[in-house]
Coordinates of C-alpha atoms in Angstrom, one line a residue:
Chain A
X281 CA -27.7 22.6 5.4
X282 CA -29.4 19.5 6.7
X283 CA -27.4 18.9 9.8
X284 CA -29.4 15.8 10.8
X285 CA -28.4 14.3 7.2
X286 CA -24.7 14.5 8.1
X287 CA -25.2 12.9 11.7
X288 CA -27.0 10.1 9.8
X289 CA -24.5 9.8 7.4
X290 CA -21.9 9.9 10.4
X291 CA -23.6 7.3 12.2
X292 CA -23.3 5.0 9.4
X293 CA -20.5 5.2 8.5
X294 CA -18.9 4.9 12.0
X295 CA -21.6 1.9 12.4
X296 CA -20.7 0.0 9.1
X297 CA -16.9 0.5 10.4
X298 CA -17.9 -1.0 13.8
X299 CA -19.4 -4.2 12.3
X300 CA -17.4 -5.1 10.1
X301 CA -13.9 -4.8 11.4
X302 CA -14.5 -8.0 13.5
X303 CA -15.9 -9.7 10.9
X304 CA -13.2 -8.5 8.0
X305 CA -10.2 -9.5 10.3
X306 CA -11.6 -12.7 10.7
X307 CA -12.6 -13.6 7.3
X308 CA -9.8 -11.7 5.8
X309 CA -7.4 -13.5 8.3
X310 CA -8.8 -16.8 7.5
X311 CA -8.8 -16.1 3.6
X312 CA -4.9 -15.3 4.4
X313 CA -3.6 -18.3 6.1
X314 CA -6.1 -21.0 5.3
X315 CA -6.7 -23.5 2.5
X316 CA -9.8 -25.1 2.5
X317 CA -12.9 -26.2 0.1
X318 CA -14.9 -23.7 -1.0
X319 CA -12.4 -21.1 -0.4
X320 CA -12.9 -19.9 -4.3
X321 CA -16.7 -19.1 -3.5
X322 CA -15.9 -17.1 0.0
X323 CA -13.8 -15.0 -2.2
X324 CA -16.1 -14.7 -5.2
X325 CA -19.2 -13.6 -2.7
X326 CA -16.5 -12.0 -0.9
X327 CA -16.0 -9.4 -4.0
X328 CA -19.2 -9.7 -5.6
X329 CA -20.9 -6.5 -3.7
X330 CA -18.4 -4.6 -5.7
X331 CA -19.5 -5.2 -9.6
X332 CA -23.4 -5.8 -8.5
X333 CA -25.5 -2.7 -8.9
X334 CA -26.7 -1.7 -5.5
X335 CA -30.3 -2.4 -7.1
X336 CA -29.6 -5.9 -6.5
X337 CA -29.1 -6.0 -2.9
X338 CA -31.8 -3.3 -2.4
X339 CA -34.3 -5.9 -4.5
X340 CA -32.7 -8.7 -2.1
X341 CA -33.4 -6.4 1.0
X342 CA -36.9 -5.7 0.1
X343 CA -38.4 -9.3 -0.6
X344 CA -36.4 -10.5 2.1
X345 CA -37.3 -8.2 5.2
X346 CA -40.0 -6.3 3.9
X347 CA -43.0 -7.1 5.7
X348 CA -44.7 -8.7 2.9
X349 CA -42.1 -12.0 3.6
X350 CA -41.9 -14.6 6.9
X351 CA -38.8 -13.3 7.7
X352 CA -39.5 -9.3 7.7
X353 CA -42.9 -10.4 10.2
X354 CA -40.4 -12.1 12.2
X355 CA -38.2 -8.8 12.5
X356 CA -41.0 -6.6 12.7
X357 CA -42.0 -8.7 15.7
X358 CA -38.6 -8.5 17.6
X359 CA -37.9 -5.0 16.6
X360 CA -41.2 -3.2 17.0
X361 CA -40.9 -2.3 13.2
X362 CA -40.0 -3.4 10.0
X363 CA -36.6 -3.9 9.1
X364 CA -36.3 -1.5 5.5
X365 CA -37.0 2.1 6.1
X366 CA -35.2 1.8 9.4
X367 CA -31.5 2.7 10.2
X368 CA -31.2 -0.3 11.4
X369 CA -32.0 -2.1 8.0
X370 CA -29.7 0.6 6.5
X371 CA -26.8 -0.3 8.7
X372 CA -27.6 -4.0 7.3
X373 CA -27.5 -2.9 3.9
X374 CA -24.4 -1.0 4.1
X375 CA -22.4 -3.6 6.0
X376 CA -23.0 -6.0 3.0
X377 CA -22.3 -3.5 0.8
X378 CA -18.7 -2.7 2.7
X379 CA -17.0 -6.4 2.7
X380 CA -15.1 -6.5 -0.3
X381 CA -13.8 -2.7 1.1
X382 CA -13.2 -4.0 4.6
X383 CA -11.9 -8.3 4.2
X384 CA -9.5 -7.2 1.2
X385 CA -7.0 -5.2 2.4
X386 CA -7.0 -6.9 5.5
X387 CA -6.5 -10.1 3.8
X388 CA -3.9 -8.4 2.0
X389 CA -2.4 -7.1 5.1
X390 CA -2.4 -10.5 6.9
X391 CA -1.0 -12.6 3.1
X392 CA 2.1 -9.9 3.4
X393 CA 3.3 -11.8 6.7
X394 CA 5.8 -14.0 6.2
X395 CA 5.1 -17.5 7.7
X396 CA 8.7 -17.7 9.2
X397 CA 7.5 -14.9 11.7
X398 CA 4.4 -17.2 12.5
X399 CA 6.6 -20.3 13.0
X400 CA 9.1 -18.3 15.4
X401 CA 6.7 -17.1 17.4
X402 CA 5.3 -20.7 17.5
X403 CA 8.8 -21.6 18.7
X404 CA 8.9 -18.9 21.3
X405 CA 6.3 -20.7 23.1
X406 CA 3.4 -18.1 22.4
X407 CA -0.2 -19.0 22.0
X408 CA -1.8 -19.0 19.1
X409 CA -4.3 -15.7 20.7
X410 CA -0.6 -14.2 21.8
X411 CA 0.7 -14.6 18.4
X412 CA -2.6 -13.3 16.9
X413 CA -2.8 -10.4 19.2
X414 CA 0.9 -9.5 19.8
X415 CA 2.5 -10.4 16.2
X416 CA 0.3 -10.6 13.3
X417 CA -2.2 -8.3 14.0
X418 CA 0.1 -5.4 15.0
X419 CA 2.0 -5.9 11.7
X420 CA -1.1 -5.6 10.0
X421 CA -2.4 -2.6 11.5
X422 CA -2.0 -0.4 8.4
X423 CA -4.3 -2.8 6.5
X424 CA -6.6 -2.6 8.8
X425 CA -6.9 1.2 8.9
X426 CA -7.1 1.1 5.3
X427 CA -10.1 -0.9 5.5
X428 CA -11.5 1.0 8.4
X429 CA -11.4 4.4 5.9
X430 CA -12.4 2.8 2.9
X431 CA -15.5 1.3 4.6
X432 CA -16.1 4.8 6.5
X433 CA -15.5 7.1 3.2
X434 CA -17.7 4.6 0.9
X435 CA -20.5 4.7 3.3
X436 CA -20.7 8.3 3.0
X437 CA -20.9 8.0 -0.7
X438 CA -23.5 5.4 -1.0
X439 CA -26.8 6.0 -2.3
X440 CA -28.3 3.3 -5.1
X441 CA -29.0 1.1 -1.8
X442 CA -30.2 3.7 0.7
X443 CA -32.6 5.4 -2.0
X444 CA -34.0 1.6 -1.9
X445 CA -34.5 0.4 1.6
X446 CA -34.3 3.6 2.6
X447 CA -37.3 5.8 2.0
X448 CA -35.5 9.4 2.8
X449 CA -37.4 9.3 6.5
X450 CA -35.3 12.6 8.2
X451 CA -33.6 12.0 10.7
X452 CA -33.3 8.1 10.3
X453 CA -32.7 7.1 6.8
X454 CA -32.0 10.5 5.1
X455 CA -28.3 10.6 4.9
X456 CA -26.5 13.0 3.0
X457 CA -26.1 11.6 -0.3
X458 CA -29.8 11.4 -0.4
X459 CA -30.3 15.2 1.0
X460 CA -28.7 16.7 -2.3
X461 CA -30.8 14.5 -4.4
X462 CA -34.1 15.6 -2.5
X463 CA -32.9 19.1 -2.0
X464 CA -32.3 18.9 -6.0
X465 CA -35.5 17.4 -7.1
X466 CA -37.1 20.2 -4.7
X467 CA -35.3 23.0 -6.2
X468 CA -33.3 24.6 -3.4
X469 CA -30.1 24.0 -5.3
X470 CA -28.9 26.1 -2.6
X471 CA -29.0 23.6 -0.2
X472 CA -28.0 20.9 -2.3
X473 CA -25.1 22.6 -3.4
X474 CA -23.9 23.5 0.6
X475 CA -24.1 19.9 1.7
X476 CA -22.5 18.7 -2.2
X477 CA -19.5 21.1 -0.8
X478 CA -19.5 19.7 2.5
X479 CA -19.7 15.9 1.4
X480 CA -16.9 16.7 -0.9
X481 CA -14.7 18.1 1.5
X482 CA -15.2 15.9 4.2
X483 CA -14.6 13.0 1.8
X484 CA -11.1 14.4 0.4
X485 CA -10.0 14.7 4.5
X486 CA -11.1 11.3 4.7
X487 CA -8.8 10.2 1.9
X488 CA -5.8 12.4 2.9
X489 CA -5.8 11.3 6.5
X490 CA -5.9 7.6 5.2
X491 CA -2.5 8.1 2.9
X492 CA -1.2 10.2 5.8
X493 CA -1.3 7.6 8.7
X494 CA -0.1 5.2 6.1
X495 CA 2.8 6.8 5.2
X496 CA 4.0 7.4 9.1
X497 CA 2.8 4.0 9.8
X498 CA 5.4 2.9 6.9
X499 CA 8.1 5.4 8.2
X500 CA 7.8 3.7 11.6
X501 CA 8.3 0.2 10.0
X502 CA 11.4 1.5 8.0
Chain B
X86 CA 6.8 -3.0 19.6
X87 CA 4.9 -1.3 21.9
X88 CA 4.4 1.9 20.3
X89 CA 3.1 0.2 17.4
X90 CA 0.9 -1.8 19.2
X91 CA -0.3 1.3 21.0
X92 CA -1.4 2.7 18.1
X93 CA -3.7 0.7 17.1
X94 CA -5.5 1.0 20.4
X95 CA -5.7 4.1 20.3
X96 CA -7.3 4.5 16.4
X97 CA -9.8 1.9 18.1
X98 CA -10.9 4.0 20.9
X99 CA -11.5 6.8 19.3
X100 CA -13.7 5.0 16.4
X101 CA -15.3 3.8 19.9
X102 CA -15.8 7.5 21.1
X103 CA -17.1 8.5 17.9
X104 CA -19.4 5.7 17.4
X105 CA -20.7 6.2 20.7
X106 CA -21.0 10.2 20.6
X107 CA -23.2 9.5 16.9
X108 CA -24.9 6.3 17.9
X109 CA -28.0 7.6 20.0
X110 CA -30.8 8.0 17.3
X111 CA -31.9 11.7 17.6
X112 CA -35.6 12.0 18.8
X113 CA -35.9 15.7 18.9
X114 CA -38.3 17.2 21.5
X115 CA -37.8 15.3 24.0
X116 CA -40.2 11.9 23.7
X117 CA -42.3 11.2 20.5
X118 CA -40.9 12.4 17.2
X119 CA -43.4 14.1 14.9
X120 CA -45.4 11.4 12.6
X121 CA -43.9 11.1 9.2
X122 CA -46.1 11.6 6.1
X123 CA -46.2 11.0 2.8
X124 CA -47.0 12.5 -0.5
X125 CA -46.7 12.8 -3.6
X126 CA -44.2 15.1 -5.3
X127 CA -47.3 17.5 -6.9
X128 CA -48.0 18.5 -3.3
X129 CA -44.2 19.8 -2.5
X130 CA -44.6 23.3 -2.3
X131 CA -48.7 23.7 -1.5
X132 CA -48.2 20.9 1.7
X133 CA -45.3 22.2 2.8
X134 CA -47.3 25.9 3.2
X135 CA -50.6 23.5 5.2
X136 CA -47.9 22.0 7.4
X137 CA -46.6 25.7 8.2
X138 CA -50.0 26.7 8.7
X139 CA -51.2 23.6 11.0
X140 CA -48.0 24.5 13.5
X141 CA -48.8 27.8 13.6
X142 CA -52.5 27.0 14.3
X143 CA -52.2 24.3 16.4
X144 CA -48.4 23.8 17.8
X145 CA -48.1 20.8 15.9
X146 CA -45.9 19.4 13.5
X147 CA -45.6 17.2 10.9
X148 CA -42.9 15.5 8.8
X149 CA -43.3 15.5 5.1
X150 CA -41.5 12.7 2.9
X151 CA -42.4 13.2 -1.0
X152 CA -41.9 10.9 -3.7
X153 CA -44.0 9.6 -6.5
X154 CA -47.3 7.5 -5.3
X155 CA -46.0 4.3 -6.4
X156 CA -42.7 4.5 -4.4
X157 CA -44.3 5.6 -1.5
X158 CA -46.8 2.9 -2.3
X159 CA -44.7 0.4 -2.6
X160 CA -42.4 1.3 0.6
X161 CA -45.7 1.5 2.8
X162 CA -46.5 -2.1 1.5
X163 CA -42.8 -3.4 2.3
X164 CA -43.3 -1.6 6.3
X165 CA -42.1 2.2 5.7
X166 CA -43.2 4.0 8.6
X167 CA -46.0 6.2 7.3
X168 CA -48.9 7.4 9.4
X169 CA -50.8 9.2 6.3
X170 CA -50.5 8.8 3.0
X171 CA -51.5 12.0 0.3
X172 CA -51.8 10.2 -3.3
X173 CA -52.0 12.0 -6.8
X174 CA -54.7 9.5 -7.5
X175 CA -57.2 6.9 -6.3
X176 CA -55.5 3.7 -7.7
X177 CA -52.4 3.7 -5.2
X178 CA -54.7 4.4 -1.7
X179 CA -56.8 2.1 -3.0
X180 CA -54.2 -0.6 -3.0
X181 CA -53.3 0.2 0.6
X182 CA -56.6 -0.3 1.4
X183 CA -57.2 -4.0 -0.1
X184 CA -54.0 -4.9 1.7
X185 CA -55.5 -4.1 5.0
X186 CA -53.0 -1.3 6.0
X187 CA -55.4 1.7 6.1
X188 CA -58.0 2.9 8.9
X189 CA -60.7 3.3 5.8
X190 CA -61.3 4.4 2.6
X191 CA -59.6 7.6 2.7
X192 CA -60.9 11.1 1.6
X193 CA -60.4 13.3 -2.0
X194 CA -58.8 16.2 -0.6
X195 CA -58.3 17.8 -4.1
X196 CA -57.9 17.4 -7.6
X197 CA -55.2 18.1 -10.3
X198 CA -54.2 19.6 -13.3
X199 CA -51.9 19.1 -15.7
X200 CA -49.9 22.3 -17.4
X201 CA -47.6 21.8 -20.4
X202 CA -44.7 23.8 -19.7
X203 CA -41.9 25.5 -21.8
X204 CA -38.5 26.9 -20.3
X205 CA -37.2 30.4 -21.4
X206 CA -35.4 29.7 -24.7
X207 CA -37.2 26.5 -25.6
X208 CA -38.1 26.7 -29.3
X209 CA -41.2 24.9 -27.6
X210 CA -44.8 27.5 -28.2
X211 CA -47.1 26.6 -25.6
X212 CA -51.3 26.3 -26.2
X213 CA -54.0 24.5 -24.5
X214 CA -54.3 21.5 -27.8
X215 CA -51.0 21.4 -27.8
X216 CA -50.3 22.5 -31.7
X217 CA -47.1 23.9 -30.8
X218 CA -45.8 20.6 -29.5
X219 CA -47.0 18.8 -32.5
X220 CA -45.6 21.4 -34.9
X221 CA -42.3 20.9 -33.2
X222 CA -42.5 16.9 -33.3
X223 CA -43.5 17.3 -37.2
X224 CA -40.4 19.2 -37.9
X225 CA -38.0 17.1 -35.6
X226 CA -36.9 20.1 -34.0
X227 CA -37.9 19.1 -30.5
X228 CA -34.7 17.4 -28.3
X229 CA -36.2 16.2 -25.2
X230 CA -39.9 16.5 -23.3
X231 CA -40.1 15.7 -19.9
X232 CA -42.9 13.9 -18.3
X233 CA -43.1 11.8 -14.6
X234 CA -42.5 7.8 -15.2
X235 CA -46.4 7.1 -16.2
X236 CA -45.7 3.5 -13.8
X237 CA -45.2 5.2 -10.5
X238 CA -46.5 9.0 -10.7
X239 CA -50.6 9.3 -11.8
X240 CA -49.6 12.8 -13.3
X241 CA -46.8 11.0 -15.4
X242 CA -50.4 8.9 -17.0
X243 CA -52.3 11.6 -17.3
X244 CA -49.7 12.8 -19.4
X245 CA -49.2 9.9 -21.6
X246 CA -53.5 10.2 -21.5
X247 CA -53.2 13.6 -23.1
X248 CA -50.4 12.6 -25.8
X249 CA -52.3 9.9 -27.1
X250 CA -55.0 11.7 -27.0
X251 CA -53.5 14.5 -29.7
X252 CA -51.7 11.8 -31.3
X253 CA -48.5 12.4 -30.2
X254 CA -46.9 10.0 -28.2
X255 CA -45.5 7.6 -30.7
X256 CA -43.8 10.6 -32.5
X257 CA -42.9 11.5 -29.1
X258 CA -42.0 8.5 -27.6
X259 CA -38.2 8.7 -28.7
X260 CA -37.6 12.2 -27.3
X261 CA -39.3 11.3 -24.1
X262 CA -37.5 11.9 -20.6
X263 CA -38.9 10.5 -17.5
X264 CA -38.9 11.6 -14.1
X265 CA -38.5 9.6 -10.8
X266 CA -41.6 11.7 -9.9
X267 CA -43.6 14.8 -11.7
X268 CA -40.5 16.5 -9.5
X269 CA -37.6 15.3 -10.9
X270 CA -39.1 15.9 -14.7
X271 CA -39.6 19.1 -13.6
X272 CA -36.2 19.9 -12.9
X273 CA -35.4 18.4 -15.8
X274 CA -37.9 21.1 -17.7
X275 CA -36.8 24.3 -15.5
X276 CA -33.1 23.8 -15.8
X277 CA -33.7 23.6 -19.9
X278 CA -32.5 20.2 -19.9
X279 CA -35.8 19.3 -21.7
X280 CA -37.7 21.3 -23.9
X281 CA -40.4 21.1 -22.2
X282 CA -42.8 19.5 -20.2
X283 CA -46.7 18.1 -18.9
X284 CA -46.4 18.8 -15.3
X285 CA -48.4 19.2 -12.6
X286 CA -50.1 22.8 -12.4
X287 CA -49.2 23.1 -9.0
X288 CA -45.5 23.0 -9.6
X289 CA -45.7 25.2 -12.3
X290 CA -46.6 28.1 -10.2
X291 CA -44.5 27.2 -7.7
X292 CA -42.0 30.7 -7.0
X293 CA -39.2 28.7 -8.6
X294 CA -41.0 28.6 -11.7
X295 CA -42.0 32.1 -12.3
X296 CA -39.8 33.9 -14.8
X297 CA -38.6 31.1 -16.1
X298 CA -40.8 30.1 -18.8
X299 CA -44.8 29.8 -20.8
X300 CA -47.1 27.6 -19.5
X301 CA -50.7 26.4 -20.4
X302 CA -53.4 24.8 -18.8
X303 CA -54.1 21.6 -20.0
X304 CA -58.2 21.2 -20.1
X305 CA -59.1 18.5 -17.6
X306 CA -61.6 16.5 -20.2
X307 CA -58.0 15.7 -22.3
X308 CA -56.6 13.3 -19.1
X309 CA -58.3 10.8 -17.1
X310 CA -59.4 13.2 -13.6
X311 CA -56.5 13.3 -11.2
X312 CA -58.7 12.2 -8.1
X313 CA -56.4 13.0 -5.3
X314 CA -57.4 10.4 -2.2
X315 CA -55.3 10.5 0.8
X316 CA -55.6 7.5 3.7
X317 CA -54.5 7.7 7.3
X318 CA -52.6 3.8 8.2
X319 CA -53.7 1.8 10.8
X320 CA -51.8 3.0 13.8
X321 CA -51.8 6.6 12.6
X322 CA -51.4 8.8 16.1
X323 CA -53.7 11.7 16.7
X324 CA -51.2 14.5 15.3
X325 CA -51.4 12.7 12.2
X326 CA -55.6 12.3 12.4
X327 CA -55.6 16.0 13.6
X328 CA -53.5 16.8 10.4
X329 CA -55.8 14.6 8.2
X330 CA -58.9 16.6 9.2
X331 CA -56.6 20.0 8.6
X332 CA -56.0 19.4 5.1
X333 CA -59.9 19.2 4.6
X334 CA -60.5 22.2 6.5
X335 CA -61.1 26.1 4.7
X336 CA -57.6 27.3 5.8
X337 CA -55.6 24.3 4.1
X338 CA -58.7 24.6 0.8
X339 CA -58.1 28.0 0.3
X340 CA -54.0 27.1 0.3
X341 CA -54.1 23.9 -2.2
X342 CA -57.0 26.7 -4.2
X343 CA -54.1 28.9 -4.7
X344 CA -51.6 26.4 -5.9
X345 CA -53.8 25.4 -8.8
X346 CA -55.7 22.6 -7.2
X347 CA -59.7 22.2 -7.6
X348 CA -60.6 21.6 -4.5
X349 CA -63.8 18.9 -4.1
X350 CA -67.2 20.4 -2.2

């Protein structure tokens, strides 16, 4: 069992989550409550990480940051190395990856509140931060968790991307998804077949903890 | 309200806590981690056994990334943090070298040989011209053959080199399987996914091969020769220089002798 694998794999998953919770309950909030010009793009790129092989934003990835292009020299400059091969180039990757998982629900979760709520608590004399803070985004709490597990549980499971940006370094890039598959290729199917189990089970928790919370969170509501 | 507003607060700090208990990169032994090498997938079990040997030498160690040349080729040219690089070939060094990442010219540290391989069961009768193989491709009887993607592994060409050269590989070509790296098609060959296989000699003898199928040496005039160069990067540390000079050294010749390798004078 490759125990750094899992703490990578950990790591990013928690990361991705961290990212792009701000990010999703803005977007997602925006997408929501806003009409404005160009709103049928945001959505499109919004969903597009979902039906593009991961190929295609590894290939995007590599020619953008690698250090064969301006902009990878410039990161390898202010980061002390290059961007791909790097967690931090992973985290990148998997955070693009994530949106559609993370802005969705939560856009879904924000659309399900009725504007009559917004326009009371306009009336009540409550900021538009109070009523963001103290109305909406309490009432969209289970969206938001939903998002939060999805990004987390996907994460775990990616590996068309990682296997492209990045290069199975232990300890840095070598998350658990691509463990098995060096483990495999190496023949210690004993190995692979531990941290296949583990994955697995860790996943299904994941998954069962999400419906769970959402079901009390629902009981509360009722 | 309050309750449900305290929820969420607390889901948030303890993403927090976890996020902060996982987010320090791990850099075992205290300061600088061991450099990271790379090579290619031939050398999987036979580096693995220098790298065991170096520590116990000299109380150093090393960390081994394989993949096929290309790959790692290609990751070293888009910034992958490699100190030394072990090729199958000469081609994929060289390239490192015109692109001004190497120290030099790098070294031949050994040289390869290709082995057509059979698993138990396979209908599949191994021999050195390979009569067996073109026996089976006469009467169709042959489902899959495994080789390593001839674009990114050197043994995967030296394959194709040897099919041509007995006039197979267009008969072949439909029932052809390629690896990621010489690795990958030989998982594909020892499971009995394939019928067989032209893999590297090295991994053929490997412990996790024996018992589990025929093999024969291919002779070394039938391929173009498997020149293995390695290259230490610029920026390479000392471990990784002191490991360089290792793998050229008796003890780590006598160990790439006995995994099938010719080693160079």
């Amino acid at each position: 069992m490759d125990w750094s694998a899992l703490g990578v794999s950990l790591r990013l998953g928690f990361g991705t989550v961290l990212v792009l919770l701000p990010f999703g309950i803005w977007l997602g909030r925006l997408l929501a409550v806003r009409r404005f010009r160009g709103r049928l793009l945001v959505e499109a790129l919004v969903t597009v990480p979902l039906v593009l092989p991961p190929t295609v934003l590894g290939f995007y990835l590599l020619v953008t940051f690698g250090t064969r292009s301006p902009l990878g020299r410039v990161f390898e400059a202010l980061l002390g190395h290059a961007l791909p091969f790097s967690f931090e180039g992973l985290l990148l990757a998997s955070a693009i990856a994530n949106i559609p998982f993370v802005v969705q629900p939560i856009q879904r979760g924000f659309e399900a509140i009725p504007n009559d709520i917004r326009d009371a608590a306009a009336c009540c004399g409550l900021s538009p931060w109070q009523r963001f803070l103290r109305i909406e985004l309490p009432l969209a709490w289970p969206s938001l968790l939903t998002a939060a597990i999805l990004a987390f549980a996907h994460t775990l499971g990616e590996f068309g991307v990682v296997l492209m940006v990045g290069g199975n370094l232990p300890g840095e890039t070598r998350t658990l998804s691509i463990a098995i598959y060096d483990r495999v290729q190496a023949f210690d199917d004993g190995a692979a077949g531990i941290m296949a189990a583990v994955l697995l089970v860790v996943s299904v928790a994941t998954l069962m903890v999400t419906t769970l919370l959402s079901k009390r969170v629902g009981a509360e509501r009722g | 309200m309050t309750s449900s507003l305290a929820s969420p607060l607390v889901a948030v700090l303890a993403v927090l806590v976890g996020v902060i208990g996982c987010a320090g990169p791990v850099r075992p032994e205290g300061g600088r981690r061991p450099p990271r090498i790379a090579a290619a997938a031939n050398l999987n079990v036979a580096l693995t056994e220098i790298a065991g040997a170096f520590e116990q030498e000299r109380g150093r160690r090393v960390e081994l990334v394989f993949g096929a040349s290309g790959t790692l080729t290609r990751q070293i040219l888009d910034g992958a943090p490699f100190e030394l690089f072990l090729a199958a070939d000469e081609s994929f060094p060289d390239r490192l070298a015109e692109a001004g990442l190497t120290r030099d010219d790098g070294s031949i540290y050994a040289l390869g040989r290709l082995a057509l391989f059979a698993p138990s069961g396979s209908p599949l009768t191994v021999d050195e011209r390979l009569d067996g193989l073109a026996e089976l491709v006469r009467t169709g009887d042959l489902e899959r053959f495994a080789i390593a993607n001839p674009e990114v592994a050197p043994y995967g060409r030296a394959a194709e080199a040897v099919l041509r050269k007995h006039g197979l590989w267009d008969g072949l070509r439909p029932r052809l399987v390629l690896g990621d790296s010489v690795a990958q098609a030989a998982q594909f060959t020892v499971t009995g996914n394939a019928s067989g296989g032209l893999l590297p000699y090295s991994i053929v003898l490997a412990p996790t091969f024996a018992g589990r199928g025929t093999h024969a040496l291919i002779p070394s005039s039938d391929h173009p020769s498997l020149r293995q160069k390695m290259v230490l990067m610029k920026g390479a540390g000392p471990v990784s220089v002191e490991f360089h000079d290792f793998v050229l050294s008796d003890t780590a010749r006598a160990i790439l002798g006995r995994h099938g390798y010719e080693v160079p004078e």
